[in-house]
Coordinates of C-alpha atoms and ligand atoms in Angstrom, one line a residue:
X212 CA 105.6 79.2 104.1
X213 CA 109.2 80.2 103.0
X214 CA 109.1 83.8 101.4
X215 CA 111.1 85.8 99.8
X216 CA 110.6 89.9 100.4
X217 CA 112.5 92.1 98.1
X218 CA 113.3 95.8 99.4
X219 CA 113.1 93.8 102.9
X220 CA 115.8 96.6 104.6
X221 CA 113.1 99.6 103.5
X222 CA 110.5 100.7 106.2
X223 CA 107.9 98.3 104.6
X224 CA 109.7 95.6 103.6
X225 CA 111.5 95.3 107.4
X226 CA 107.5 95.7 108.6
X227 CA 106.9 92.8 106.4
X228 CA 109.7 90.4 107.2
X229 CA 108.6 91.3 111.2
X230 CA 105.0 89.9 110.5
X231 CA 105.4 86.8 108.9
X232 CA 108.1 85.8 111.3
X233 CA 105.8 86.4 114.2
X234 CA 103.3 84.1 112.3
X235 CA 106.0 81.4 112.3
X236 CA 107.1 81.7 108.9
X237 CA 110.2 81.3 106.8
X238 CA 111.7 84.7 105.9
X239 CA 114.0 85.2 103.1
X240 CA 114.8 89.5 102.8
X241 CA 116.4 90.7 99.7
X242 CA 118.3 94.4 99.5
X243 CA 120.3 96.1 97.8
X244 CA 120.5 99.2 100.3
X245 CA 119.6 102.1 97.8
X246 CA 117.1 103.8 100.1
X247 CA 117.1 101.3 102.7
X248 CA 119.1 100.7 105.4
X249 CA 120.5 97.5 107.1
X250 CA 119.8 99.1 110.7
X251 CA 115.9 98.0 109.7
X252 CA 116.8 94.7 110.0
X253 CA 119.2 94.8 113.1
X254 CA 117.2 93.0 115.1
X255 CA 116.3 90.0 113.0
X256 CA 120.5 89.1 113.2
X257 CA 120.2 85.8 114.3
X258 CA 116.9 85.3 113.9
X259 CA 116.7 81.5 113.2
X260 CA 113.8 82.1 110.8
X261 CA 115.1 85.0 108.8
X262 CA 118.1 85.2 106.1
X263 CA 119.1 88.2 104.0
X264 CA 120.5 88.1 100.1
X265 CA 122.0 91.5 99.7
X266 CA 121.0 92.2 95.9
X267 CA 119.6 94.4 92.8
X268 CA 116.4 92.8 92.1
X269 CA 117.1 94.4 88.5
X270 CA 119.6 91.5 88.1
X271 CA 118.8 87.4 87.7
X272 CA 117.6 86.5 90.9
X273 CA 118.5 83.1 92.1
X274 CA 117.6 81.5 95.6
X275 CA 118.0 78.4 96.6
X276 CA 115.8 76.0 97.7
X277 CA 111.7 76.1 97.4
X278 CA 109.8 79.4 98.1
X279 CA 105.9 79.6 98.5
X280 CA 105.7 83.3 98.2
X281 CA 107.2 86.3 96.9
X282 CA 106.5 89.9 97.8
X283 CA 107.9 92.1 95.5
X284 CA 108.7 95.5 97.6
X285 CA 111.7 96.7 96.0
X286 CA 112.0 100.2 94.4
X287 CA 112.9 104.5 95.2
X288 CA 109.2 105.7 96.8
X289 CA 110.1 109.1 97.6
X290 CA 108.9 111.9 95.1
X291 CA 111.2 114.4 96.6
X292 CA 113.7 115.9 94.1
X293 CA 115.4 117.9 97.3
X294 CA 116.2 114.2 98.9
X295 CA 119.1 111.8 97.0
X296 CA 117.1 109.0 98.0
X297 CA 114.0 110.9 95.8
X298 CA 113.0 108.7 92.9
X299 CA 113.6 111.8 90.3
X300 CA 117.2 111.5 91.5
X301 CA 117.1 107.8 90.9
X302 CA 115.5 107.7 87.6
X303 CA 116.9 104.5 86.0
X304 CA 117.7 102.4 89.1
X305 CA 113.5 102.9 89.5
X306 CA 112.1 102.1 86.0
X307 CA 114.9 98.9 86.5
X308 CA 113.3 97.9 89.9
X309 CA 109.6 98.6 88.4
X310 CA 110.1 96.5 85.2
X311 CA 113.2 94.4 85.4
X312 CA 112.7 94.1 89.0
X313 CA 109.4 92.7 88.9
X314 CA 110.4 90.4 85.7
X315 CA 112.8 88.7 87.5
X316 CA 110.3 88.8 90.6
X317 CA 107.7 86.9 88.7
X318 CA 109.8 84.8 86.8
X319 CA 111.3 83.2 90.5
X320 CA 107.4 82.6 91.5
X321 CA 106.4 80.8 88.4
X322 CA 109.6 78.6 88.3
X323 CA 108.8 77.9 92.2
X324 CA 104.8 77.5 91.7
X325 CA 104.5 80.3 94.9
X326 CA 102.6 83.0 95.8
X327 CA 103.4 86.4 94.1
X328 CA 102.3 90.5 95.3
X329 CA 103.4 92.9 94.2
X330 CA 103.9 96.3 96.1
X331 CA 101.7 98.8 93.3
X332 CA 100.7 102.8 94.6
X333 CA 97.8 104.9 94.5
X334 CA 100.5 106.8 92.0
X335 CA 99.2 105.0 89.3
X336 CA 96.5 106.7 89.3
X337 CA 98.5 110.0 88.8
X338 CA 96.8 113.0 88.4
X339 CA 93.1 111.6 89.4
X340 CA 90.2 113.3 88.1
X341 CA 88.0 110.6 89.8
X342 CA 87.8 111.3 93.3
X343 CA 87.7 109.4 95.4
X344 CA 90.3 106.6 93.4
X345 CA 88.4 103.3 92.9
X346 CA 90.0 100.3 91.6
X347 CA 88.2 100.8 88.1
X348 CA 89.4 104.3 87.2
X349 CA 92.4 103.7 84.8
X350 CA 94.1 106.8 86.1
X351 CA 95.8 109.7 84.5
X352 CA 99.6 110.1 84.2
X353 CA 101.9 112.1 82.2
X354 CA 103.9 109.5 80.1
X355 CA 107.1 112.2 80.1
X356 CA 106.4 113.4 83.4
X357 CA 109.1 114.1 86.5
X358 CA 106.6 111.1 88.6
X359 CA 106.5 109.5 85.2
X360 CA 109.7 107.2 86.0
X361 CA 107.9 106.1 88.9
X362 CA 104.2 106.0 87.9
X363 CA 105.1 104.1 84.7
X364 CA 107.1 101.8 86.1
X365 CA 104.8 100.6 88.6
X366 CA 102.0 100.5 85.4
X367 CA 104.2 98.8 83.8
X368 CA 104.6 96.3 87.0
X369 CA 100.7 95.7 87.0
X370 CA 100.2 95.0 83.4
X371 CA 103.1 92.3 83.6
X372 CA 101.9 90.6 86.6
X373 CA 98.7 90.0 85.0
X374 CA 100.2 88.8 81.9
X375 CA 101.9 86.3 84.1
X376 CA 98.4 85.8 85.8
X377 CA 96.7 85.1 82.5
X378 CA 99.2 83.8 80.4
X379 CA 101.4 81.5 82.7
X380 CA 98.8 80.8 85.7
X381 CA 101.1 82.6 89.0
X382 CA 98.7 83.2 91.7
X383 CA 99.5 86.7 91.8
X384 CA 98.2 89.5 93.7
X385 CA 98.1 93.5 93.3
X386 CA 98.1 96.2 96.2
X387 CA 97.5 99.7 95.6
X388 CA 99.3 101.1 98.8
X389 CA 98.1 104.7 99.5
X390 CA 100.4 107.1 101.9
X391 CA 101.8 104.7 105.2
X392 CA 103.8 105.9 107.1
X393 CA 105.4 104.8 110.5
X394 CA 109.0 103.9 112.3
X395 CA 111.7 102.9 110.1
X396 CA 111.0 105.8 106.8
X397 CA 114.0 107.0 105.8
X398 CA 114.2 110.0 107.7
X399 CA 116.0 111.6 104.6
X400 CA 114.0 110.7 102.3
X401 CA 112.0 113.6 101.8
X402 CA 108.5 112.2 102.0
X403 CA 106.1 114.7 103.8
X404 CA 105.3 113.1 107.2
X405 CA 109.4 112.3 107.9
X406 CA 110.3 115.4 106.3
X407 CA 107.5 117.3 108.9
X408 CA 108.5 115.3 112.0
X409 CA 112.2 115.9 111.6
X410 CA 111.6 120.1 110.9
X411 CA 109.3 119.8 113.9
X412 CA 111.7 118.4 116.2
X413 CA 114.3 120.1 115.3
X414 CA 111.5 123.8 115.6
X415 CA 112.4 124.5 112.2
X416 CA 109.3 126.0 110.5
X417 CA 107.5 123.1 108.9
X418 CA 108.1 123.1 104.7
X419 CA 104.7 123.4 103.0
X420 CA 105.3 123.0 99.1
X421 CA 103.0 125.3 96.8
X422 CA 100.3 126.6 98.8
X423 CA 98.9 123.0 101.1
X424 CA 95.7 122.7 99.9
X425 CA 96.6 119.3 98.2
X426 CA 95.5 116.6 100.2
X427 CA 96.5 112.9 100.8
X428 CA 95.3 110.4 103.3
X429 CA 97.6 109.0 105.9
X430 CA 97.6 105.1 107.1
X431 CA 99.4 103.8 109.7
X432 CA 102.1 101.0 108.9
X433 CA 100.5 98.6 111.4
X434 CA 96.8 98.8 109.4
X435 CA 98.7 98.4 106.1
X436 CA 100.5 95.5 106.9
X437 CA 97.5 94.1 108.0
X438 CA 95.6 94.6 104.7
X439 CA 98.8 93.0 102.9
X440 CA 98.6 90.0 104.7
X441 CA 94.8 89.3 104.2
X442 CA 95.4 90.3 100.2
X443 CA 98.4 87.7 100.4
X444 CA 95.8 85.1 101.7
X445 CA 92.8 85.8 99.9
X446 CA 92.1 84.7 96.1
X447 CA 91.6 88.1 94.8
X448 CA 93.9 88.9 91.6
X449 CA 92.5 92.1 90.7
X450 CA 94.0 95.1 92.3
X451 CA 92.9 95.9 95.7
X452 CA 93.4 99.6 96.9
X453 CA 94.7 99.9 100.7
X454 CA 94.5 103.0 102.5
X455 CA 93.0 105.0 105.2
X456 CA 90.3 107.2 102.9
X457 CA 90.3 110.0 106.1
X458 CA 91.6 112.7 103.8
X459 CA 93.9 116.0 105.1
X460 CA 95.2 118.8 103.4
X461 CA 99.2 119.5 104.0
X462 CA 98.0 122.5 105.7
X463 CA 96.3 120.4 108.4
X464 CA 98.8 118.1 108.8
X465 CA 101.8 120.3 109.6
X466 CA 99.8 121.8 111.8
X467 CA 98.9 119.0 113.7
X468 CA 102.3 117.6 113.5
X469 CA 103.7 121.4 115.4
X470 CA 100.5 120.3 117.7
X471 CA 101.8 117.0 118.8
X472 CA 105.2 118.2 119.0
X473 CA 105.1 121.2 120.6
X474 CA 106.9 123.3 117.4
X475 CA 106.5 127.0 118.2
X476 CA 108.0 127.5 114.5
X477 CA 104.8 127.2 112.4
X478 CA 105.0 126.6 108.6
X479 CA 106.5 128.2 105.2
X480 CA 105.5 128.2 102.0
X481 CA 107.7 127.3 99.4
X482 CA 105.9 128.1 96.4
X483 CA 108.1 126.5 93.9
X484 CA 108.6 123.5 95.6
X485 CA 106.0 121.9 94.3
X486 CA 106.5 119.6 91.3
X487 CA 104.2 119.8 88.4
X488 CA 102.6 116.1 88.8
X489 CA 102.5 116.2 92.4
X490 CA 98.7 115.5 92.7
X491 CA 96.8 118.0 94.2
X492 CA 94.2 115.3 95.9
X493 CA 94.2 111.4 96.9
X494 CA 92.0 109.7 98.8
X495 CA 91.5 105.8 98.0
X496 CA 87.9 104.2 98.2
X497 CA 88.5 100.9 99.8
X498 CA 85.2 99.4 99.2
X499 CA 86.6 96.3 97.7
X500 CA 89.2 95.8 100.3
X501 CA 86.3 95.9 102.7
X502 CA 83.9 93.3 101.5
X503 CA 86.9 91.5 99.6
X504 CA 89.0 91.2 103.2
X505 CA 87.0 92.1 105.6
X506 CA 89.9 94.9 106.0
X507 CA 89.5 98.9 107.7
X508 CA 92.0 100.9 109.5
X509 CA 92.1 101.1 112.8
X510 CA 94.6 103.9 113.6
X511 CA 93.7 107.7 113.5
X512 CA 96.4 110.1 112.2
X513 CA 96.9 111.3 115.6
X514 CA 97.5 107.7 117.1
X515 CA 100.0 106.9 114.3
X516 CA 102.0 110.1 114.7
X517 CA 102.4 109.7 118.5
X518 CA 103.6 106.4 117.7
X519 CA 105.8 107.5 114.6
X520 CA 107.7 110.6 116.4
X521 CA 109.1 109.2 119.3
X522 CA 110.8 107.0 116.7
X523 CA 112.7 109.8 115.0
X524 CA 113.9 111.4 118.1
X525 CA 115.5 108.4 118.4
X526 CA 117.3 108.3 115.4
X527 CA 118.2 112.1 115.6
X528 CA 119.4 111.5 118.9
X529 CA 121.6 108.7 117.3
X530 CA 122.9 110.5 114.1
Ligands
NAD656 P1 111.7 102.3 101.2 O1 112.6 103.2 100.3 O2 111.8 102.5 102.6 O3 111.9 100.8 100.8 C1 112.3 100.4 99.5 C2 113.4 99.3 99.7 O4 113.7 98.8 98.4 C3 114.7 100.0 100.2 O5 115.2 99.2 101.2 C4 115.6 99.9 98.9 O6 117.0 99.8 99.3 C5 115.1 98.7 98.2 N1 115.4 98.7 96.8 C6 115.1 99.6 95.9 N2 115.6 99.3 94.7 C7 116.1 98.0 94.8 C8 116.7 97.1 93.9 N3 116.9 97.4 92.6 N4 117.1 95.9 94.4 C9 117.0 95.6 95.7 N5 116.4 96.4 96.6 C10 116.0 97.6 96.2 O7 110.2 102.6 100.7 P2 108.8 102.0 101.2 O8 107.9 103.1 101.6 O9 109.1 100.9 102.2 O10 108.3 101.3 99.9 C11 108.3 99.9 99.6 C12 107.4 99.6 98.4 O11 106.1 100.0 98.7 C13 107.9 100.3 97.1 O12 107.7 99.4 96.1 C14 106.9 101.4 97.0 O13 106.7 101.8 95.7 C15 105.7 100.9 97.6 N6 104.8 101.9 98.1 C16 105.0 102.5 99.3 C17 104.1 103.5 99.7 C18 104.2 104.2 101.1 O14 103.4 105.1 101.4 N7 105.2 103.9 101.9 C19 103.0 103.9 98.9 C20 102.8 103.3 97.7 C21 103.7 102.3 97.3
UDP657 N1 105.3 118.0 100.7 C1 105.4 119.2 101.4 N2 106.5 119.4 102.2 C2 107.5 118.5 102.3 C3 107.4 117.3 101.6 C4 106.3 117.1 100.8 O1 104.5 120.0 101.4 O2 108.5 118.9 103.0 C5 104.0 117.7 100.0 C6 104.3 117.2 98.6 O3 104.4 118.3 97.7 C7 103.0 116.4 98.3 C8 102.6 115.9 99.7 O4 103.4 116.6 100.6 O5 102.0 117.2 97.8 C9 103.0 114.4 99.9 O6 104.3 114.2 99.5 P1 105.1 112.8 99.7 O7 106.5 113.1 99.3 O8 104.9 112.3 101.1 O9 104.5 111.8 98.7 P2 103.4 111.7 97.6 O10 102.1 111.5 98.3 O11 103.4 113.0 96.8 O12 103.8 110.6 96.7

């Protein structure tokens, strides 16, 4: 297949672009560098497989020649208002990459007859009072909320690609990507498990925000990746959640992350910190992703952090 991955230079995207060249396929990456960075894709220079459009998916996209499938990755992910790269600090240039972005996404898979998935989050689901999140809850965000730019756009996202499901017959695809994590985050872009592993290295008390009994559940890139490309190949056009459902508090993960590191400095508290839609639990129930793929994670927390730190040392070593 030839196929075009938008936000290609971010940490998923450049773990996407990796994949389908290994399976011998065409790889066409599209960036426009907001909160990614072309160091991702260093190693793909010369790559006889891989090109790269640098671009705002928010504008016309035209590409030349036939594409098969698009994956539509592009937009801010952070919720962190303390990091520039936090989506709260990029409030337009997100609802653009949301719903412009996936407009003109869709509109290049229908006029090519390809493939088309689109990158959707376990945000939509906002503040869940379902727990754990299945598929069929409808979720419960604040419309004028500070996530809201995010959470809506990415709603938004959904309800469009099914209208160009139902109404223009693209072969589409949803994934509800729960908390990855791995090499290659922006390791200032504020997201907790970056945000932890840099304080840790650098024994800098780890920053808990509000009191870290909100939980989340971490999955490993590798796993998630995995899921992506069985979604990609199945014939499901109903959202499928991917995630690892083991669930921690913050509490329990900074402390694990001072454990694997060795930080003597412990954890603060910072009370007010915490943004008011920051939801206080998530855990995704991958039932369908199960019977529907065949899919399960295979990498524990622990695994993926030993595999994830040595990573940023690297790049702190570098800066
Ligand atoms: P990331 O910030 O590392 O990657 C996003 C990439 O998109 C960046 O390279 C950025 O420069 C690019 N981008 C943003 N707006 C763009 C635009 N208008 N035009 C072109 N490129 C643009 O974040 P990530 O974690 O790799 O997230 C990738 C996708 O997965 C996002 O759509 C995000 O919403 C989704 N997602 C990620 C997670 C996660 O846990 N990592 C969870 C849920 C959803
Ligand atoms: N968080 C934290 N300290 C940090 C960064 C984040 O306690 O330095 C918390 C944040 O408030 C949230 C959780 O960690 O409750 C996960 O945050 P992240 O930014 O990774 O993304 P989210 O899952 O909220 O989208």
């Amino acid at each position: 297949m030839r196929i075009l991955i938008t936000g290609a230079a971010g940490f998923l995207g450049s773990h996407l672009c990796d994949r389908f060249l290994a399976d011998g396929h065409e790889v066409i990456g599209m960036d426009n560098f907001i909160t990614g960075h072309a160091s991702n894709l260093a190693h793909l220079a010369g790559h006889p497989g891989f090109s790269f459009i640098r671009h705002d998916v928010s504008n016309y996209i035209f590409v030349p020649g036939k594409i098969d499938a698009v994956l539509h990755f592009a937009s801010p992910a952070s919720p962190n208002p303390m990091s520039p790269f936090g989506y709260t600090n990029l409030p337009i240039q997100t609802m653009k990459a949301g719903a412009m972005g996936t407009h003109n996404t869709l509109g290049v898979a229908k006029a090519n007859h390809a493939r088309f998935l689109l990158a959707s989050t376990s945000e939509i689901y906002g503040m869940p009072l379902e727990h754990p999140q299945k598929e069929s809850y409808f979720g419960n965000v604040d419309t004028i909320g500070i996530r809201s730019v995010y959470d809506e756009a990415k709603r938004f996202a959904e309800s469009l690609t099914m209208a160009y499901h139902r109404f223009h017959e693209v072969d589409t695809r949803i994934v509800r990507i729960f908390n990855t994590f791995g090499p290659r985050m922006n390791i200032e872009d504020g997201r907790v498990v970056p945000n932890f592993i840099k304080q840790a290295l650098k024994r800098e008390p780890l920053t808990i925000h509000g009191d870290g009994s909100q939980t989340r559940s971490f999955c490993y890139v590798s796993d998630l990746i995995e899921g992506i490309v069985r979604l990609l190949n199945s014939d499901e056009h109903f959202p499928v959640n991917i995630g690892n459902p083991v669930e921690n508090t913050m509490i329990e993960l900074a402390e694990e992350i001072n454990r694997l590191t060795g930080n003597p400095a412990g954890i603060i508290f910072m009370e007010h910190a915490r943004v008011g839609d920051d939801p206080q639990r998530r855990q995704p129930d991958i039932t369908r992703a199960r019977t529907l793929l065949n899919w399960q994670p295979q990498v524990s927390l622990e695994e993926g952090l030993l595999k994830t730190i040595p990573y940023f040392r690297e790049v702190m070593n570098h800066a």
